């Protein structure tokens, strides 16, 4: 899915969180959004997912303007915040069923996909358990799995690699996201973990104080900024704004 962002801005009271952001993401890529605390990473994802209404600017998905009440378009995307929103009283399977009904996935397909993903994420034995009994990493898996089963074309994830998931879950997530982009989908995730970006991103967006300071292939960004690696890039950003 192609994602076009034009002059997107968002403020909370007098604090400008996003400042005239414009990006054109062609689709079929894993995009990492980097930035220090308060850079606007989560706010950007929330605007892209329709959770927040920007103050100004336009979003287009596959060339079509994004309208928050356009159900068909919203069913083509998924957004998972850093703390997966789940009802602690529901079981893992009940939660998955509820989410997939919202995506209008047939019951047969919902069960088939959910069981396959539960097994893939080593959560199958926990399927009948209340979400309240799960660990933090297991809860994140429980929030992630039904969104994956919905087969989104645009997947937005806030800090997925700091979610508490075990190595099995992290490997399964990376494999799934690679499969998604190989079919033309787009993945946009936020992180502050440089090592993850070095190994798992086709394109990098660097946010600083609500503005895009770099957006390109990792190697291109480093060459243009004269930095040896992403750590050096962030050190230079701190010095520029000190």
Coordinates of N, CA and C in Angstrom, one line a residue:
X1 N 0.8 -1.2 0.0 CA 0.0 0.0 0.0 C 0.9 1.3 0.0
X2 N 0.6 2.1 -0.9 CA 1.3 3.4 -1.0 C 0.8 4.4 0.1
X3 N 1.6 5.0 0.8 CA 1.2 6.0 1.8 C 1.8 7.4 1.5
X4 N 0.9 8.3 1.3 CA 1.3 9.7 1.0 C 0.9 10.6 2.2
X5 N 1.8 11.4 2.7 CA 1.5 12.3 3.8 C 1.9 13.7 3.3
X6 N 0.9 14.6 3.4 CA 1.2 15.9 2.9 C 0.9 17.0 4.0
X7 N 2.0 17.7 4.4 CA 1.9 18.8 5.3 C 1.1 18.5 6.6
X8 N 1.4 17.3 7.2 CA 0.6 16.9 8.4 C 1.1 17.5 9.6
X9 N 0.2 18.1 10.4 CA 0.6 18.8 11.6 C -0.4 18.4 12.7
X10 N 0.1 18.4 13.9 CA -0.7 18.1 15.1 C -0.2 18.7 16.3
X11 N -1.0 19.4 17.1 CA -0.7 20.1 18.3 C -1.6 19.6 19.4
X12 N -1.0 19.6 20.6 CA -1.8 19.4 21.8 C -1.7 20.7 22.7
X13 N -2.8 21.4 22.7 CA -2.8 22.7 23.3 C -1.8 23.6 22.6
X14 N -0.8 24.1 23.3 CA 0.2 25.0 22.6 C 1.4 24.2 22.2
X15 N 1.4 22.9 22.4 CA 2.6 22.1 22.1 C 2.5 21.5 20.7
X16 N 3.4 21.9 19.8 CA 3.4 21.4 18.4 C 4.1 20.0 18.4
X17 N 3.4 19.0 18.1 CA 4.0 17.6 18.2 C 4.4 17.2 16.8
X18 N 3.6 17.4 15.8 CA 4.0 17.2 14.4 C 4.0 18.5 13.6
X19 N 5.0 18.8 12.9 CA 5.1 20.1 12.2 C 5.3 19.9 10.7
X20 N 4.2 20.0 10.0 CA 4.3 20.0 8.5 C 5.1 18.8 7.9
X21 N 4.7 17.6 8.3 CA 5.3 16.4 7.8 C 4.8 16.0 6.4
X22 N 5.7 15.8 5.5 CA 5.4 15.3 4.2 C 6.3 14.1 3.8
X23 N 5.6 13.0 3.4 CA 6.4 11.8 3.1 C 5.6 11.1 2.0
X24 N 6.4 10.3 1.1 CA 5.8 9.5 0.1 C 6.4 8.1 0.2
X25 N 5.7 7.2 0.7 CA 6.2 5.8 0.9 C 5.6 4.9 -0.1
X26 N 6.4 4.3 -1.0 CA 5.8 3.7 -2.2 C 5.1 2.4 -2.0
X27 N 5.3 1.7 -0.8 CA 4.6 0.4 -0.6 C 5.6 -0.7 -0.8
X28 N 5.3 -1.8 -0.2 CA 6.2 -3.0 -0.3 C 7.5 -2.8 0.5
X29 N 7.5 -2.0 1.6 CA 8.6 -1.8 2.4 C 8.4 -1.9 3.9
X30 N 9.4 -2.2 4.6 CA 9.4 -2.1 6.1 C 10.0 -0.7 6.4
X31 N 9.3 0.1 7.1 CA 9.7 1.5 7.4 C 9.9 1.6 8.9
X32 N 11.1 2.0 9.3 CA 11.3 2.3 10.7 C 11.3 3.8 11.0
X33 N 10.5 4.2 12.0 CA 10.5 5.6 12.4 C 11.3 5.7 13.7
X34 N 12.4 6.5 13.6 CA 13.3 6.7 14.7 C 13.2 8.1 15.3
X35 N 13.5 8.3 16.5 CA 13.5 9.6 17.1 C 13.6 9.5 18.6
X36 N 14.1 10.6 19.2 CA 14.2 10.6 20.7 C 12.8 10.7 21.3
X37 N 12.7 10.6 22.6 CA 11.4 10.8 23.3 C 10.9 12.1 22.9
X38 N 9.6 12.1 22.6 CA 8.9 13.4 22.3 C 9.1 13.9 20.9
X39 N 9.6 13.1 20.0 CA 9.9 13.5 18.7 C 8.6 13.5 17.8
X40 N 7.6 12.7 18.3 CA 6.3 12.7 17.5 C 6.0 11.4 16.9
X41 N 6.8 10.3 17.2 CA 6.7 9.0 16.5 C 5.3 8.4 16.8
X42 N 4.9 8.3 18.0 CA 3.6 7.7 18.3 C 2.5 8.5 17.8
X43 N 2.6 9.8 17.9 CA 1.5 10.7 17.3 C 1.4 10.5 15.8
X44 N 2.5 10.4 15.1 CA 2.4 10.1 13.7 C 1.7 8.8 13.4
X45 N 2.0 7.8 14.1 CA 1.3 6.5 13.9 C -0.2 6.6 14.2
X46 N -0.5 7.3 15.2 CA -1.9 7.4 15.6 C -2.7 8.2 14.6
X47 N -2.1 9.2 14.0 CA -2.7 9.9 12.9 C -2.9 9.0 11.6
X48 N -1.8 8.3 11.3 CA -1.9 7.4 10.2 C -3.0 6.3 10.4
X49 N -3.2 5.9 11.6 CA -4.2 4.8 11.9 C -5.6 5.4 12.1
X50 N -5.8 6.7 12.0 CA -7.1 7.2 12.2 C -7.5 7.4 13.7
X51 N -6.6 7.1 14.6 CA -6.9 7.3 16.0 C -6.9 8.7 16.4
X52 N -6.1 9.5 15.8 CA -6.0 11.0 16.1 C -6.4 11.7 14.8
X53 N -7.1 12.8 14.9 CA -7.4 13.7 13.8 C -6.3 14.8 13.7
X54 N -5.5 14.8 12.6 CA -4.5 15.9 12.5 C -5.2 17.3 12.4
X55 N -4.4 18.3 12.8 CA -5.0 19.7 12.8 C -5.0 20.1 11.3
X56 N -4.1 19.7 10.5 CA -4.1 20.0 9.1 C -3.2 19.0 8.4
X57 N -3.4 19.0 7.1 CA -2.7 18.1 6.2 C -3.6 17.0 5.6
X58 N -3.0 16.2 4.8 CA -3.8 15.2 4.1 C -3.0 13.9 4.1
X59 N -3.8 12.8 4.2 CA -3.3 11.4 4.1 C -3.9 10.8 2.9
X60 N -3.1 10.0 2.1 CA -3.7 9.3 1.0 C -3.1 7.9 1.0
X61 N -4.0 6.9 0.9 CA -3.6 5.5 0.8 C -3.9 4.9 -0.6
X62 N -2.9 4.5 -1.3 CA -3.1 4.0 -2.7 C -3.8 5.1 -3.5
X63 N -3.4 6.3 -3.3 CA -4.0 7.4 -4.0 C -5.3 8.0 -3.6
X64 N -6.0 7.3 -2.6 CA -7.3 7.7 -2.2 C -7.2 8.5 -0.8
X65 N -7.9 9.6 -0.7 CA -7.9 10.4 0.5 C -8.4 9.5 1.7
X66 N -7.7 9.6 2.8 CA -8.1 8.8 4.0 C -9.1 9.5 4.8
X67 N -10.3 8.9 4.9 CA -11.4 9.4 5.7 C -11.6 8.5 6.9
X68 N -11.6 9.1 8.1 CA -11.6 8.2 9.3 C -12.8 7.4 9.4
X69 N -13.9 7.8 8.8 CA -15.2 7.0 8.9 C -15.3 6.1 7.7
X70 N -14.3 5.9 6.9 CA -14.4 5.0 5.7 C -14.0 3.6 6.1
X71 N -15.0 2.8 6.5 CA -14.8 1.5 7.1 C -14.0 0.6 6.1
X72 N -14.3 0.6 4.9 CA -13.5 -0.3 3.9 C -12.0 0.0 4.0
X73 N -11.7 1.3 4.0 CA -10.2 1.6 4.1 C -9.6 1.2 5.4
X74 N -10.4 1.4 6.5 CA -9.9 1.1 7.8 C -9.6 -0.4 8.0
X75 N -10.4 -1.2 7.3 CA -10.3 -2.6 7.4 C -9.0 -3.1 6.6
X76 N -8.4 -2.2 5.8 CA -7.2 -2.6 5.1 C -6.0 -2.3 5.9
X77 N -6.1 -1.7 7.1 CA -5.0 -1.4 7.9 C -5.2 -1.9 9.3
X78 N -4.1 -1.9 10.1 CA -4.1 -2.3 11.5 C -3.1 -1.4 12.2
X79 N -3.5 -1.0 13.4 CA -2.6 -0.3 14.3 C -2.5 -0.9 15.7
X80 N -1.3 -1.2 16.1 CA -1.2 -1.8 17.5 C -0.3 -0.8 18.3
X81 N -0.8 -0.2 19.3 CA 0.0 0.6 20.2 C 1.0 -0.2 21.0
X82 N 1.9 0.5 21.8 CA 2.9 -0.2 22.5 C 2.3 -1.1 23.6
X83 N 1.2 -0.7 24.1 CA 0.5 -1.6 25.1 C -0.8 -2.1 24.4
X84 N -0.8 -3.4 24.0 CA -1.9 -3.9 23.2 C -3.2 -3.7 24.0
X85 N -4.2 -3.1 23.4 CA -5.5 -2.9 24.0 C -6.4 -4.2 24.1
X86 N -6.5 -4.8 25.2 CA -7.2 -6.0 25.4 C -8.1 -5.9 26.6
X87 N -9.2 -6.7 26.5 CA -10.2 -6.8 27.6 C -9.7 -7.9 28.5
X88 N -9.2 -7.6 29.7 CA -8.5 -8.6 30.6 C -9.5 -9.7 30.9
X89 N -10.8 -9.6 30.9 CA -11.7 -10.6 31.2 C -12.0 -11.6 30.1
X90 N -11.6 -11.3 28.9 CA -11.8 -12.2 27.8 C -10.6 -13.2 27.7
X91 N -10.9 -14.3 27.0 CA -9.9 -15.3 26.7 C -9.2 -14.8 25.5
X92 N -8.0 -15.4 25.2 CA -7.2 -15.1 24.0 C -8.1 -15.3 22.8
X93 N -8.8 -16.4 22.7 CA -9.6 -16.7 21.5 C -10.8 -15.8 21.4
X94 N -11.4 -15.5 22.5 CA -12.6 -14.6 22.5 C -12.2 -13.2 22.0
X95 N -11.0 -12.7 22.4 CA -10.5 -11.4 22.0 C -10.3 -11.5 20.5
X96 N -9.6 -12.5 20.0 CA -9.3 -12.7 18.6 C -10.6 -12.7 17.7
X97 N -11.6 -13.4 18.2 CA -12.9 -13.5 17.5 C -13.6 -12.1 17.4
X98 N -13.5 -11.4 18.5 CA -14.1 -10.0 18.5 C -13.5 -9.1 17.5
X99 N -12.1 -9.1 17.5 CA -11.4 -8.2 16.6 C -11.7 -8.6 15.1
X100 N -11.7 -9.9 14.8 CA -11.9 -10.3 13.4 C -13.3 -10.1 12.9
X101 N -14.2 -10.1 13.9 CA -15.6 -9.7 13.4 C -15.6 -8.3 13.0
X102 N -14.9 -7.4 13.7 CA -14.8 -6.0 13.3 C -14.2 -5.9 11.9
X103 N -13.3 -6.8 11.5 CA -12.7 -6.8 10.2 C -13.5 -7.6 9.2
X104 N -14.7 -8.1 9.6 CA -15.6 -8.8 8.7 C -14.9 -10.1 8.1
X105 N -14.1 -10.7 8.9 CA -13.5 -12.0 8.5 C -14.4 -13.1 8.8
X106 N -14.6 -14.0 7.9 CA -15.6 -15.1 8.1 C -15.1 -16.0 9.3
X107 N -16.1 -16.6 10.0 CA -15.7 -17.4 11.2 C -14.7 -18.5 10.9
X108 N -15.0 -19.2 9.8 CA -14.1 -20.3 9.4 C -12.6 -19.8 9.2
X109 N -12.5 -18.7 8.5 CA -11.2 -18.2 8.2 C -10.6 -17.6 9.4
X110 N -11.4 -17.0 10.3 CA -10.9 -16.4 11.5 C -10.3 -17.5 12.4
X111 N -11.0 -18.6 12.6 CA -10.5 -19.7 13.4 C -9.2 -20.3 12.8
X112 N -9.2 -20.5 11.5 CA -8.1 -21.1 10.8 C -6.8 -20.2 11.0
X113 N -7.0 -19.0 10.7 CA -5.8 -18.1 10.8 C -5.3 -17.9 12.2
X114 N -6.3 -17.8 13.1 CA -5.9 -17.5 14.5 C -5.2 -18.7 15.1
X115 N -5.7 -19.9 14.9 CA -5.0 -21.1 15.4 C -3.6 -21.2 14.8
X116 N -3.5 -21.0 13.5 CA -2.1 -21.1 12.9 C -1.2 -20.1 13.5
X117 N -1.6 -18.9 13.8 CA -0.8 -17.8 14.3 C -0.5 -18.1 15.8
X118 N -1.5 -18.6 16.6 CA -1.2 -18.9 18.0 C -0.1 -20.0 18.1
X119 N -0.1 -20.9 17.2 CA 0.9 -22.0 17.2 C 2.2 -21.4 16.8
X120 N 2.2 -20.5 15.8 CA 3.4 -19.9 15.3 C 4.1 -19.0 16.4
X121 N 3.3 -18.4 17.2 CA 3.8 -17.5 18.3 C 3.9 -18.2 19.6
X122 N 3.7 -19.6 19.6 CA 3.9 -20.4 20.8 C 2.9 -19.9 21.9
X123 N 1.6 -19.7 21.5 CA 0.6 -19.2 22.4 C -0.6 -20.1 22.4
X124 N -0.5 -21.2 21.7 CA -1.7 -22.1 21.5 C -2.2 -22.6 22.8
X125 N -1.4 -23.0 23.7 CA -1.8 -23.6 25.0 C -2.5 -22.5 25.9
X126 N -2.3 -21.3 25.6 CA -2.9 -20.2 26.3 C -4.2 -19.7 25.7
X127 N -4.6 -20.3 24.6 CA -5.8 -19.8 23.9 C -7.0 -19.7 24.8
X128 N -7.3 -20.6 25.6 CA -8.6 -20.5 26.4 C -8.4 -19.7 27.7
X129 N -7.2 -19.2 28.0 CA -6.9 -18.5 29.3 C -7.4 -17.1 29.2
X130 N -7.8 -16.5 30.4 CA -8.2 -15.1 30.4 C -6.9 -14.3 30.1
X131 N -7.1 -13.1 29.5 CA -6.0 -12.3 29.1 C -5.3 -11.8 30.4
X132 N -6.0 -11.6 31.5 CA -5.5 -11.1 32.7 C -4.4 -12.0 33.3
X133 N -4.4 -13.3 32.9 CA -3.4 -14.2 33.4 C -2.1 -14.3 32.7
X134 N -2.0 -13.5 31.6 CA -0.9 -13.6 30.7 C 0.2 -12.6 31.1
X135 N 1.5 -12.9 30.7 CA 2.6 -12.0 30.9 C 2.5 -10.9 30.0
X136 N 3.3 -9.9 30.2 CA 3.3 -8.7 29.3 C 3.5 -9.1 27.8
X137 N 4.5 -9.9 27.6 CA 4.9 -10.4 26.2 C 3.8 -11.2 25.6
X138 N 3.1 -12.1 26.4 CA 2.0 -12.9 25.9 C 0.8 -12.0 25.6
X139 N 0.6 -11.0 26.4 CA -0.5 -10.1 26.2 C -0.3 -9.3 24.9
X140 N 0.9 -9.0 24.6 CA 1.2 -8.3 23.3 C 0.9 -9.2 22.1
X141 N 1.3 -10.5 22.3 CA 1.1 -11.5 21.2 C -0.5 -11.6 21.0
X142 N -1.2 -11.6 22.1 CA -2.7 -11.8 22.0 C -3.3 -10.6 21.3
X143 N -2.7 -9.4 21.5 CA -3.2 -8.2 20.7 C -2.8 -8.2 19.3
X144 N -1.6 -8.8 19.1 CA -1.0 -8.8 17.7 C -1.7 -9.8 16.8
X145 N -1.9 -11.0 17.3 CA -2.3 -12.1 16.4 C -3.6 -11.8 15.7
X146 N -4.7 -11.3 16.3 CA -5.9 -11.1 15.4 C -5.7 -10.0 14.4
X147 N -4.9 -9.0 14.6 CA -4.6 -8.0 13.6 C -3.8 -8.6 12.4
X148 N -2.9 -9.5 12.7 CA -2.2 -10.3 11.7 C -3.2 -11.1 10.9
X149 N -4.1 -11.8 11.6 CA -5.1 -12.7 11.0 C -6.0 -11.9 10.1
X150 N -6.2 -10.6 10.3 CA -7.0 -9.8 9.5 C -6.4 -9.5 8.1
X151 N -5.1 -9.8 8.0 CA -4.3 -9.6 6.7 C -4.3 -8.2 6.3
X152 N -3.8 -7.3 7.1 CA -3.9 -5.8 6.7 C -2.9 -5.6 5.5
X153 N -3.1 -4.5 4.8 CA -2.2 -4.1 3.8 C -1.2 -3.0 4.3
X154 N -1.7 -2.4 5.4 CA -0.8 -1.4 6.1 C -0.8 -1.8 7.6
X155 N 0.4 -2.0 8.1 CA 0.5 -2.4 9.5 C 1.3 -1.4 10.2
X156 N 0.7 -0.8 11.2 CA 1.4 0.3 12.0 C 1.6 -0.3 13.4
X157 N 2.9 -0.3 13.9 CA 3.2 -0.9 15.2 C 4.1 0.1 16.0
X158 N 3.6 0.3 17.2 CA 4.4 1.3 18.1 C 5.3 0.5 19.0
X159 N 6.6 0.6 18.8 CA 7.6 -0.1 19.7 C 7.4 -1.6 19.8
X160 N 7.2 -2.3 18.7 CA 7.0 -3.7 18.8 C 8.1 -4.5 19.3
X161 N 9.4 -4.0 19.2 CA 10.5 -4.7 19.6 C 10.9 -4.4 21.1
X162 N 10.1 -3.6 21.7 CA 10.2 -3.4 23.2 C 9.0 -3.8 23.9
X163 N 8.3 -4.8 23.3 CA 7.0 -5.2 23.8 C 7.0 -6.3 24.9
X164 N 8.2 -6.9 25.2 CA 8.3 -7.9 26.1 C 8.2 -9.3 25.5
X165 N 8.0 -9.4 24.2 CA 7.9 -10.7 23.5 C 9.2 -11.5 23.6
X166 N 9.1 -12.8 23.7 CA 10.2 -13.7 23.7 C 10.8 -13.8 22.3
X167 N 12.0 -14.5 22.2 CA 12.6 -14.6 20.9 C 11.7 -15.3 19.8
X168 N 10.9 -16.3 20.3 CA 10.0 -17.0 19.4 C 9.0 -16.0 18.8
X169 N 8.5 -15.1 19.6 CA 7.5 -14.1 19.1 C 8.2 -13.1 18.2
X170 N 9.4 -12.6 18.5 CA 10.1 -11.6 17.7 C 10.4 -12.2 16.3
X171 N 10.9 -13.4 16.3 CA 11.2 -14.0 15.0 C 9.9 -14.2 14.2
X172 N 8.9 -14.7 14.8 CA 7.6 -14.9 14.1 C 7.1 -13.6 13.6
X173 N 7.2 -12.5 14.4 CA 6.7 -11.2 13.9 C 7.5 -10.7 12.7
X174 N 8.8 -10.8 12.8 CA 9.7 -10.4 11.6 C 9.3 -11.2 10.4
X175 N 9.2 -12.5 10.5 CA 8.8 -13.3 9.4 C 7.5 -12.9 8.7
X176 N 6.5 -12.7 9.6 CA 5.2 -12.3 9.1 C 5.3 -10.9 8.4
X177 N 6.0 -10.0 8.9 CA 6.1 -8.6 8.3 C 6.8 -8.7 7.0
X178 N 7.8 -9.5 6.9 CA 8.5 -9.7 5.6 C 7.6 -10.3 4.6
X179 N 6.7 -11.3 5.0 CA 5.7 -11.8 4.1 C 4.7 -10.8 3.6
X180 N 4.3 -9.9 4.5 CA 3.4 -8.9 4.2 C 3.9 -7.9 3.1
X181 N 5.1 -7.5 3.3 CA 5.7 -6.5 2.3 C 6.0 -7.2 1.0
X182 N 6.3 -8.5 1.1 CA 6.6 -9.2 -0.2 C 5.4 -9.3 -1.1
X183 N 4.2 -9.1 -0.5 CA 3.0 -9.1 -1.2 C 2.5 -7.7 -1.5
X184 N 3.3 -6.7 -1.3 CA 3.0 -5.3 -1.6 C 2.5 -4.5 -0.5
X185 N 2.4 -5.1 0.7 CA 1.9 -4.4 1.9 C 3.0 -3.4 2.4
X186 N 2.6 -2.6 3.4 CA 3.6 -1.6 4.0 C 3.5 -1.8 5.5
X187 N 4.7 -1.8 6.1 CA 4.9 -1.9 7.5 C 5.6 -0.6 8.0
X188 N 5.0 0.1 9.0 CA 5.6 1.2 9.6 C 5.7 1.0 11.1
X189 N 6.9 1.0 11.6 CA 7.0 0.7 13.1 C 7.9 1.8 13.7
X190 N 7.7 2.1 15.0 CA 8.5 3.0 15.7 C 9.5 2.2 16.6
X191 N 10.6 2.8 16.8 CA 11.6 2.2 17.7 C 12.6 3.2 18.1
X192 N 13.3 2.9 19.2 CA 14.5 3.6 19.6 C 15.7 2.6 19.7
X193 N 15.5 1.4 19.2 CA 16.5 0.4 19.2 C 17.3 0.4 17.9
X194 N 18.5 1.0 17.9 CA 19.2 1.2 16.7 C 19.6 -0.2 16.0
X195 N 19.9 -1.2 16.8 CA 20.3 -2.5 16.3 C 19.2 -3.1 15.4
X196 N 18.0 -2.9 15.9 CA 16.8 -3.4 15.1 C 16.8 -2.8 13.7
X197 N 16.9 -1.5 13.7 CA 16.8 -0.8 12.4 C 17.9 -1.2 11.5
X198 N 19.1 -1.4 12.0 CA 20.3 -1.8 11.2 C 20.0 -3.1 10.4
X199 N 19.2 -4.0 11.0 CA 18.9 -5.3 10.4 C 17.5 -5.4 9.8
X200 N 16.6 -4.5 10.2 CA 15.2 -4.8 9.9 C 14.5 -3.5 9.5
X201 N 14.9 -3.0 8.4 CA 14.2 -1.8 7.8 C 14.7 -1.6 6.4
X202 N 13.7 -1.4 5.5 CA 14.1 -1.0 4.1 C 14.3 0.5 4.0
X203 N 13.5 1.2 4.8 CA 13.6 2.7 4.8 C 13.5 3.2 6.2
X204 N 14.2 4.3 6.4 CA 14.2 4.9 7.8 C 13.7 6.3 7.7
X205 N 12.9 6.7 8.7 CA 12.4 8.0 8.8 C 12.9 8.5 10.2
X206 N 13.6 9.6 10.2 CA 14.1 10.2 11.5 C 13.3 11.4 11.8
X207 N 12.7 11.4 13.0 CA 11.9 12.5 13.5 C 12.7 13.2 14.6
X208 N 12.6 14.5 14.6 CA 13.2 15.3 15.7 C 12.4 16.5 15.9
X209 N 11.9 16.7 17.1 CA 11.0 17.8 17.5 C 9.9 18.0 16.5
X210 N 9.2 16.9 16.1 CA 8.1 17.0 15.2 C 8.3 17.2 13.8
X211 N 9.6 17.2 13.4 CA 9.9 17.4 12.0 C 10.7 16.2 11.4
X212 N 10.5 15.9 10.1 CA 11.3 14.9 9.5 C 12.7 15.5 9.1
X213 N 13.7 14.9 9.7 CA 15.1 15.4 9.4 C 15.8 14.5 8.4
X214 N 15.3 13.3 8.2 CA 15.8 12.4 7.2 C 14.8 11.3 6.9
X215 N 14.7 10.9 5.6 CA 13.8 9.9 5.2 C 14.3 9.3 3.9
X216 N 14.9 8.1 4.0 CA 15.4 7.4 2.9 C 15.9 6.0 3.3
X217 N 16.6 5.4 2.4 CA 17.3 4.2 2.7 C 18.4 4.5 3.8
X218 N 18.6 3.6 4.7 CA 19.6 3.8 5.8 C 20.9 4.3 5.3
X219 N 21.5 3.6 4.3 CA 22.8 3.9 3.7 C 22.8 5.3 3.2
X220 N 21.7 5.7 2.5 CA 21.7 7.0 1.9 C 21.7 8.1 3.0
X221 N 20.9 7.9 4.0 CA 20.8 8.9 5.1 C 22.2 9.1 5.7
X222 N 22.8 8.0 6.0 CA 24.2 8.1 6.7 C 25.2 8.8 5.8
X223 N 25.1 8.5 4.5 CA 26.0 9.2 3.6 C 25.8 10.7 3.5
X224 N 24.5 11.0 3.4 CA 24.1 12.4 3.3 C 24.5 13.2 4.5
X225 N 24.3 12.6 5.7 CA 24.6 13.3 6.9 C 26.0 13.1 7.4
X226 N 26.8 12.3 6.7 CA 28.2 12.2 7.0 C 28.4 11.4 8.3
X227 N 27.5 10.5 8.6 CA 27.5 9.7 9.9 C 28.0 8.3 9.6
X228 N 28.7 7.7 10.5 CA 29.1 6.3 10.3 C 28.0 5.3 10.6
X229 N 27.2 5.6 11.5 CA 26.0 4.7 11.8 C 24.9 5.6 12.5
X230 N 23.8 4.9 12.8 CA 22.7 5.6 13.4 C 23.0 6.2 14.7
X231 N 23.8 5.6 15.5 CA 24.2 6.2 16.8 C 24.9 7.5 16.6
X232 N 25.8 7.5 15.6 CA 26.5 8.8 15.3 C 25.6 9.9 14.8
X233 N 24.6 9.4 14.0 CA 23.6 10.4 13.5 C 22.8 11.0 14.7
X234 N 22.4 10.3 15.7 CA 21.7 10.8 16.8 C 22.5 11.7 17.7
X235 N 23.8 11.3 17.8 CA 24.7 12.2 18.6 C 24.8 13.6 17.9
X236 N 24.9 13.6 16.5 CA 25.0 14.8 15.8 C 23.7 15.6 15.9
X237 N 22.5 15.0 16.0 CA 21.3 15.7 16.1 C 21.2 16.4 17.5
X238 N 21.7 15.7 18.5 CA 21.7 16.3 19.9 C 22.6 17.5 19.9
X239 N 23.7 17.4 19.2 CA 24.7 18.5 19.2 C 24.1 19.7 18.5
X240 N 23.4 19.4 17.4 CA 22.8 20.5 16.6 C 21.7 21.3 17.3
X241 N 21.0 20.6 18.2 CA 19.9 21.2 18.9 C 20.2 21.6 20.4
X242 N 21.5 21.4 20.8 CA 21.8 21.6 22.2 C 21.8 23.1 22.5

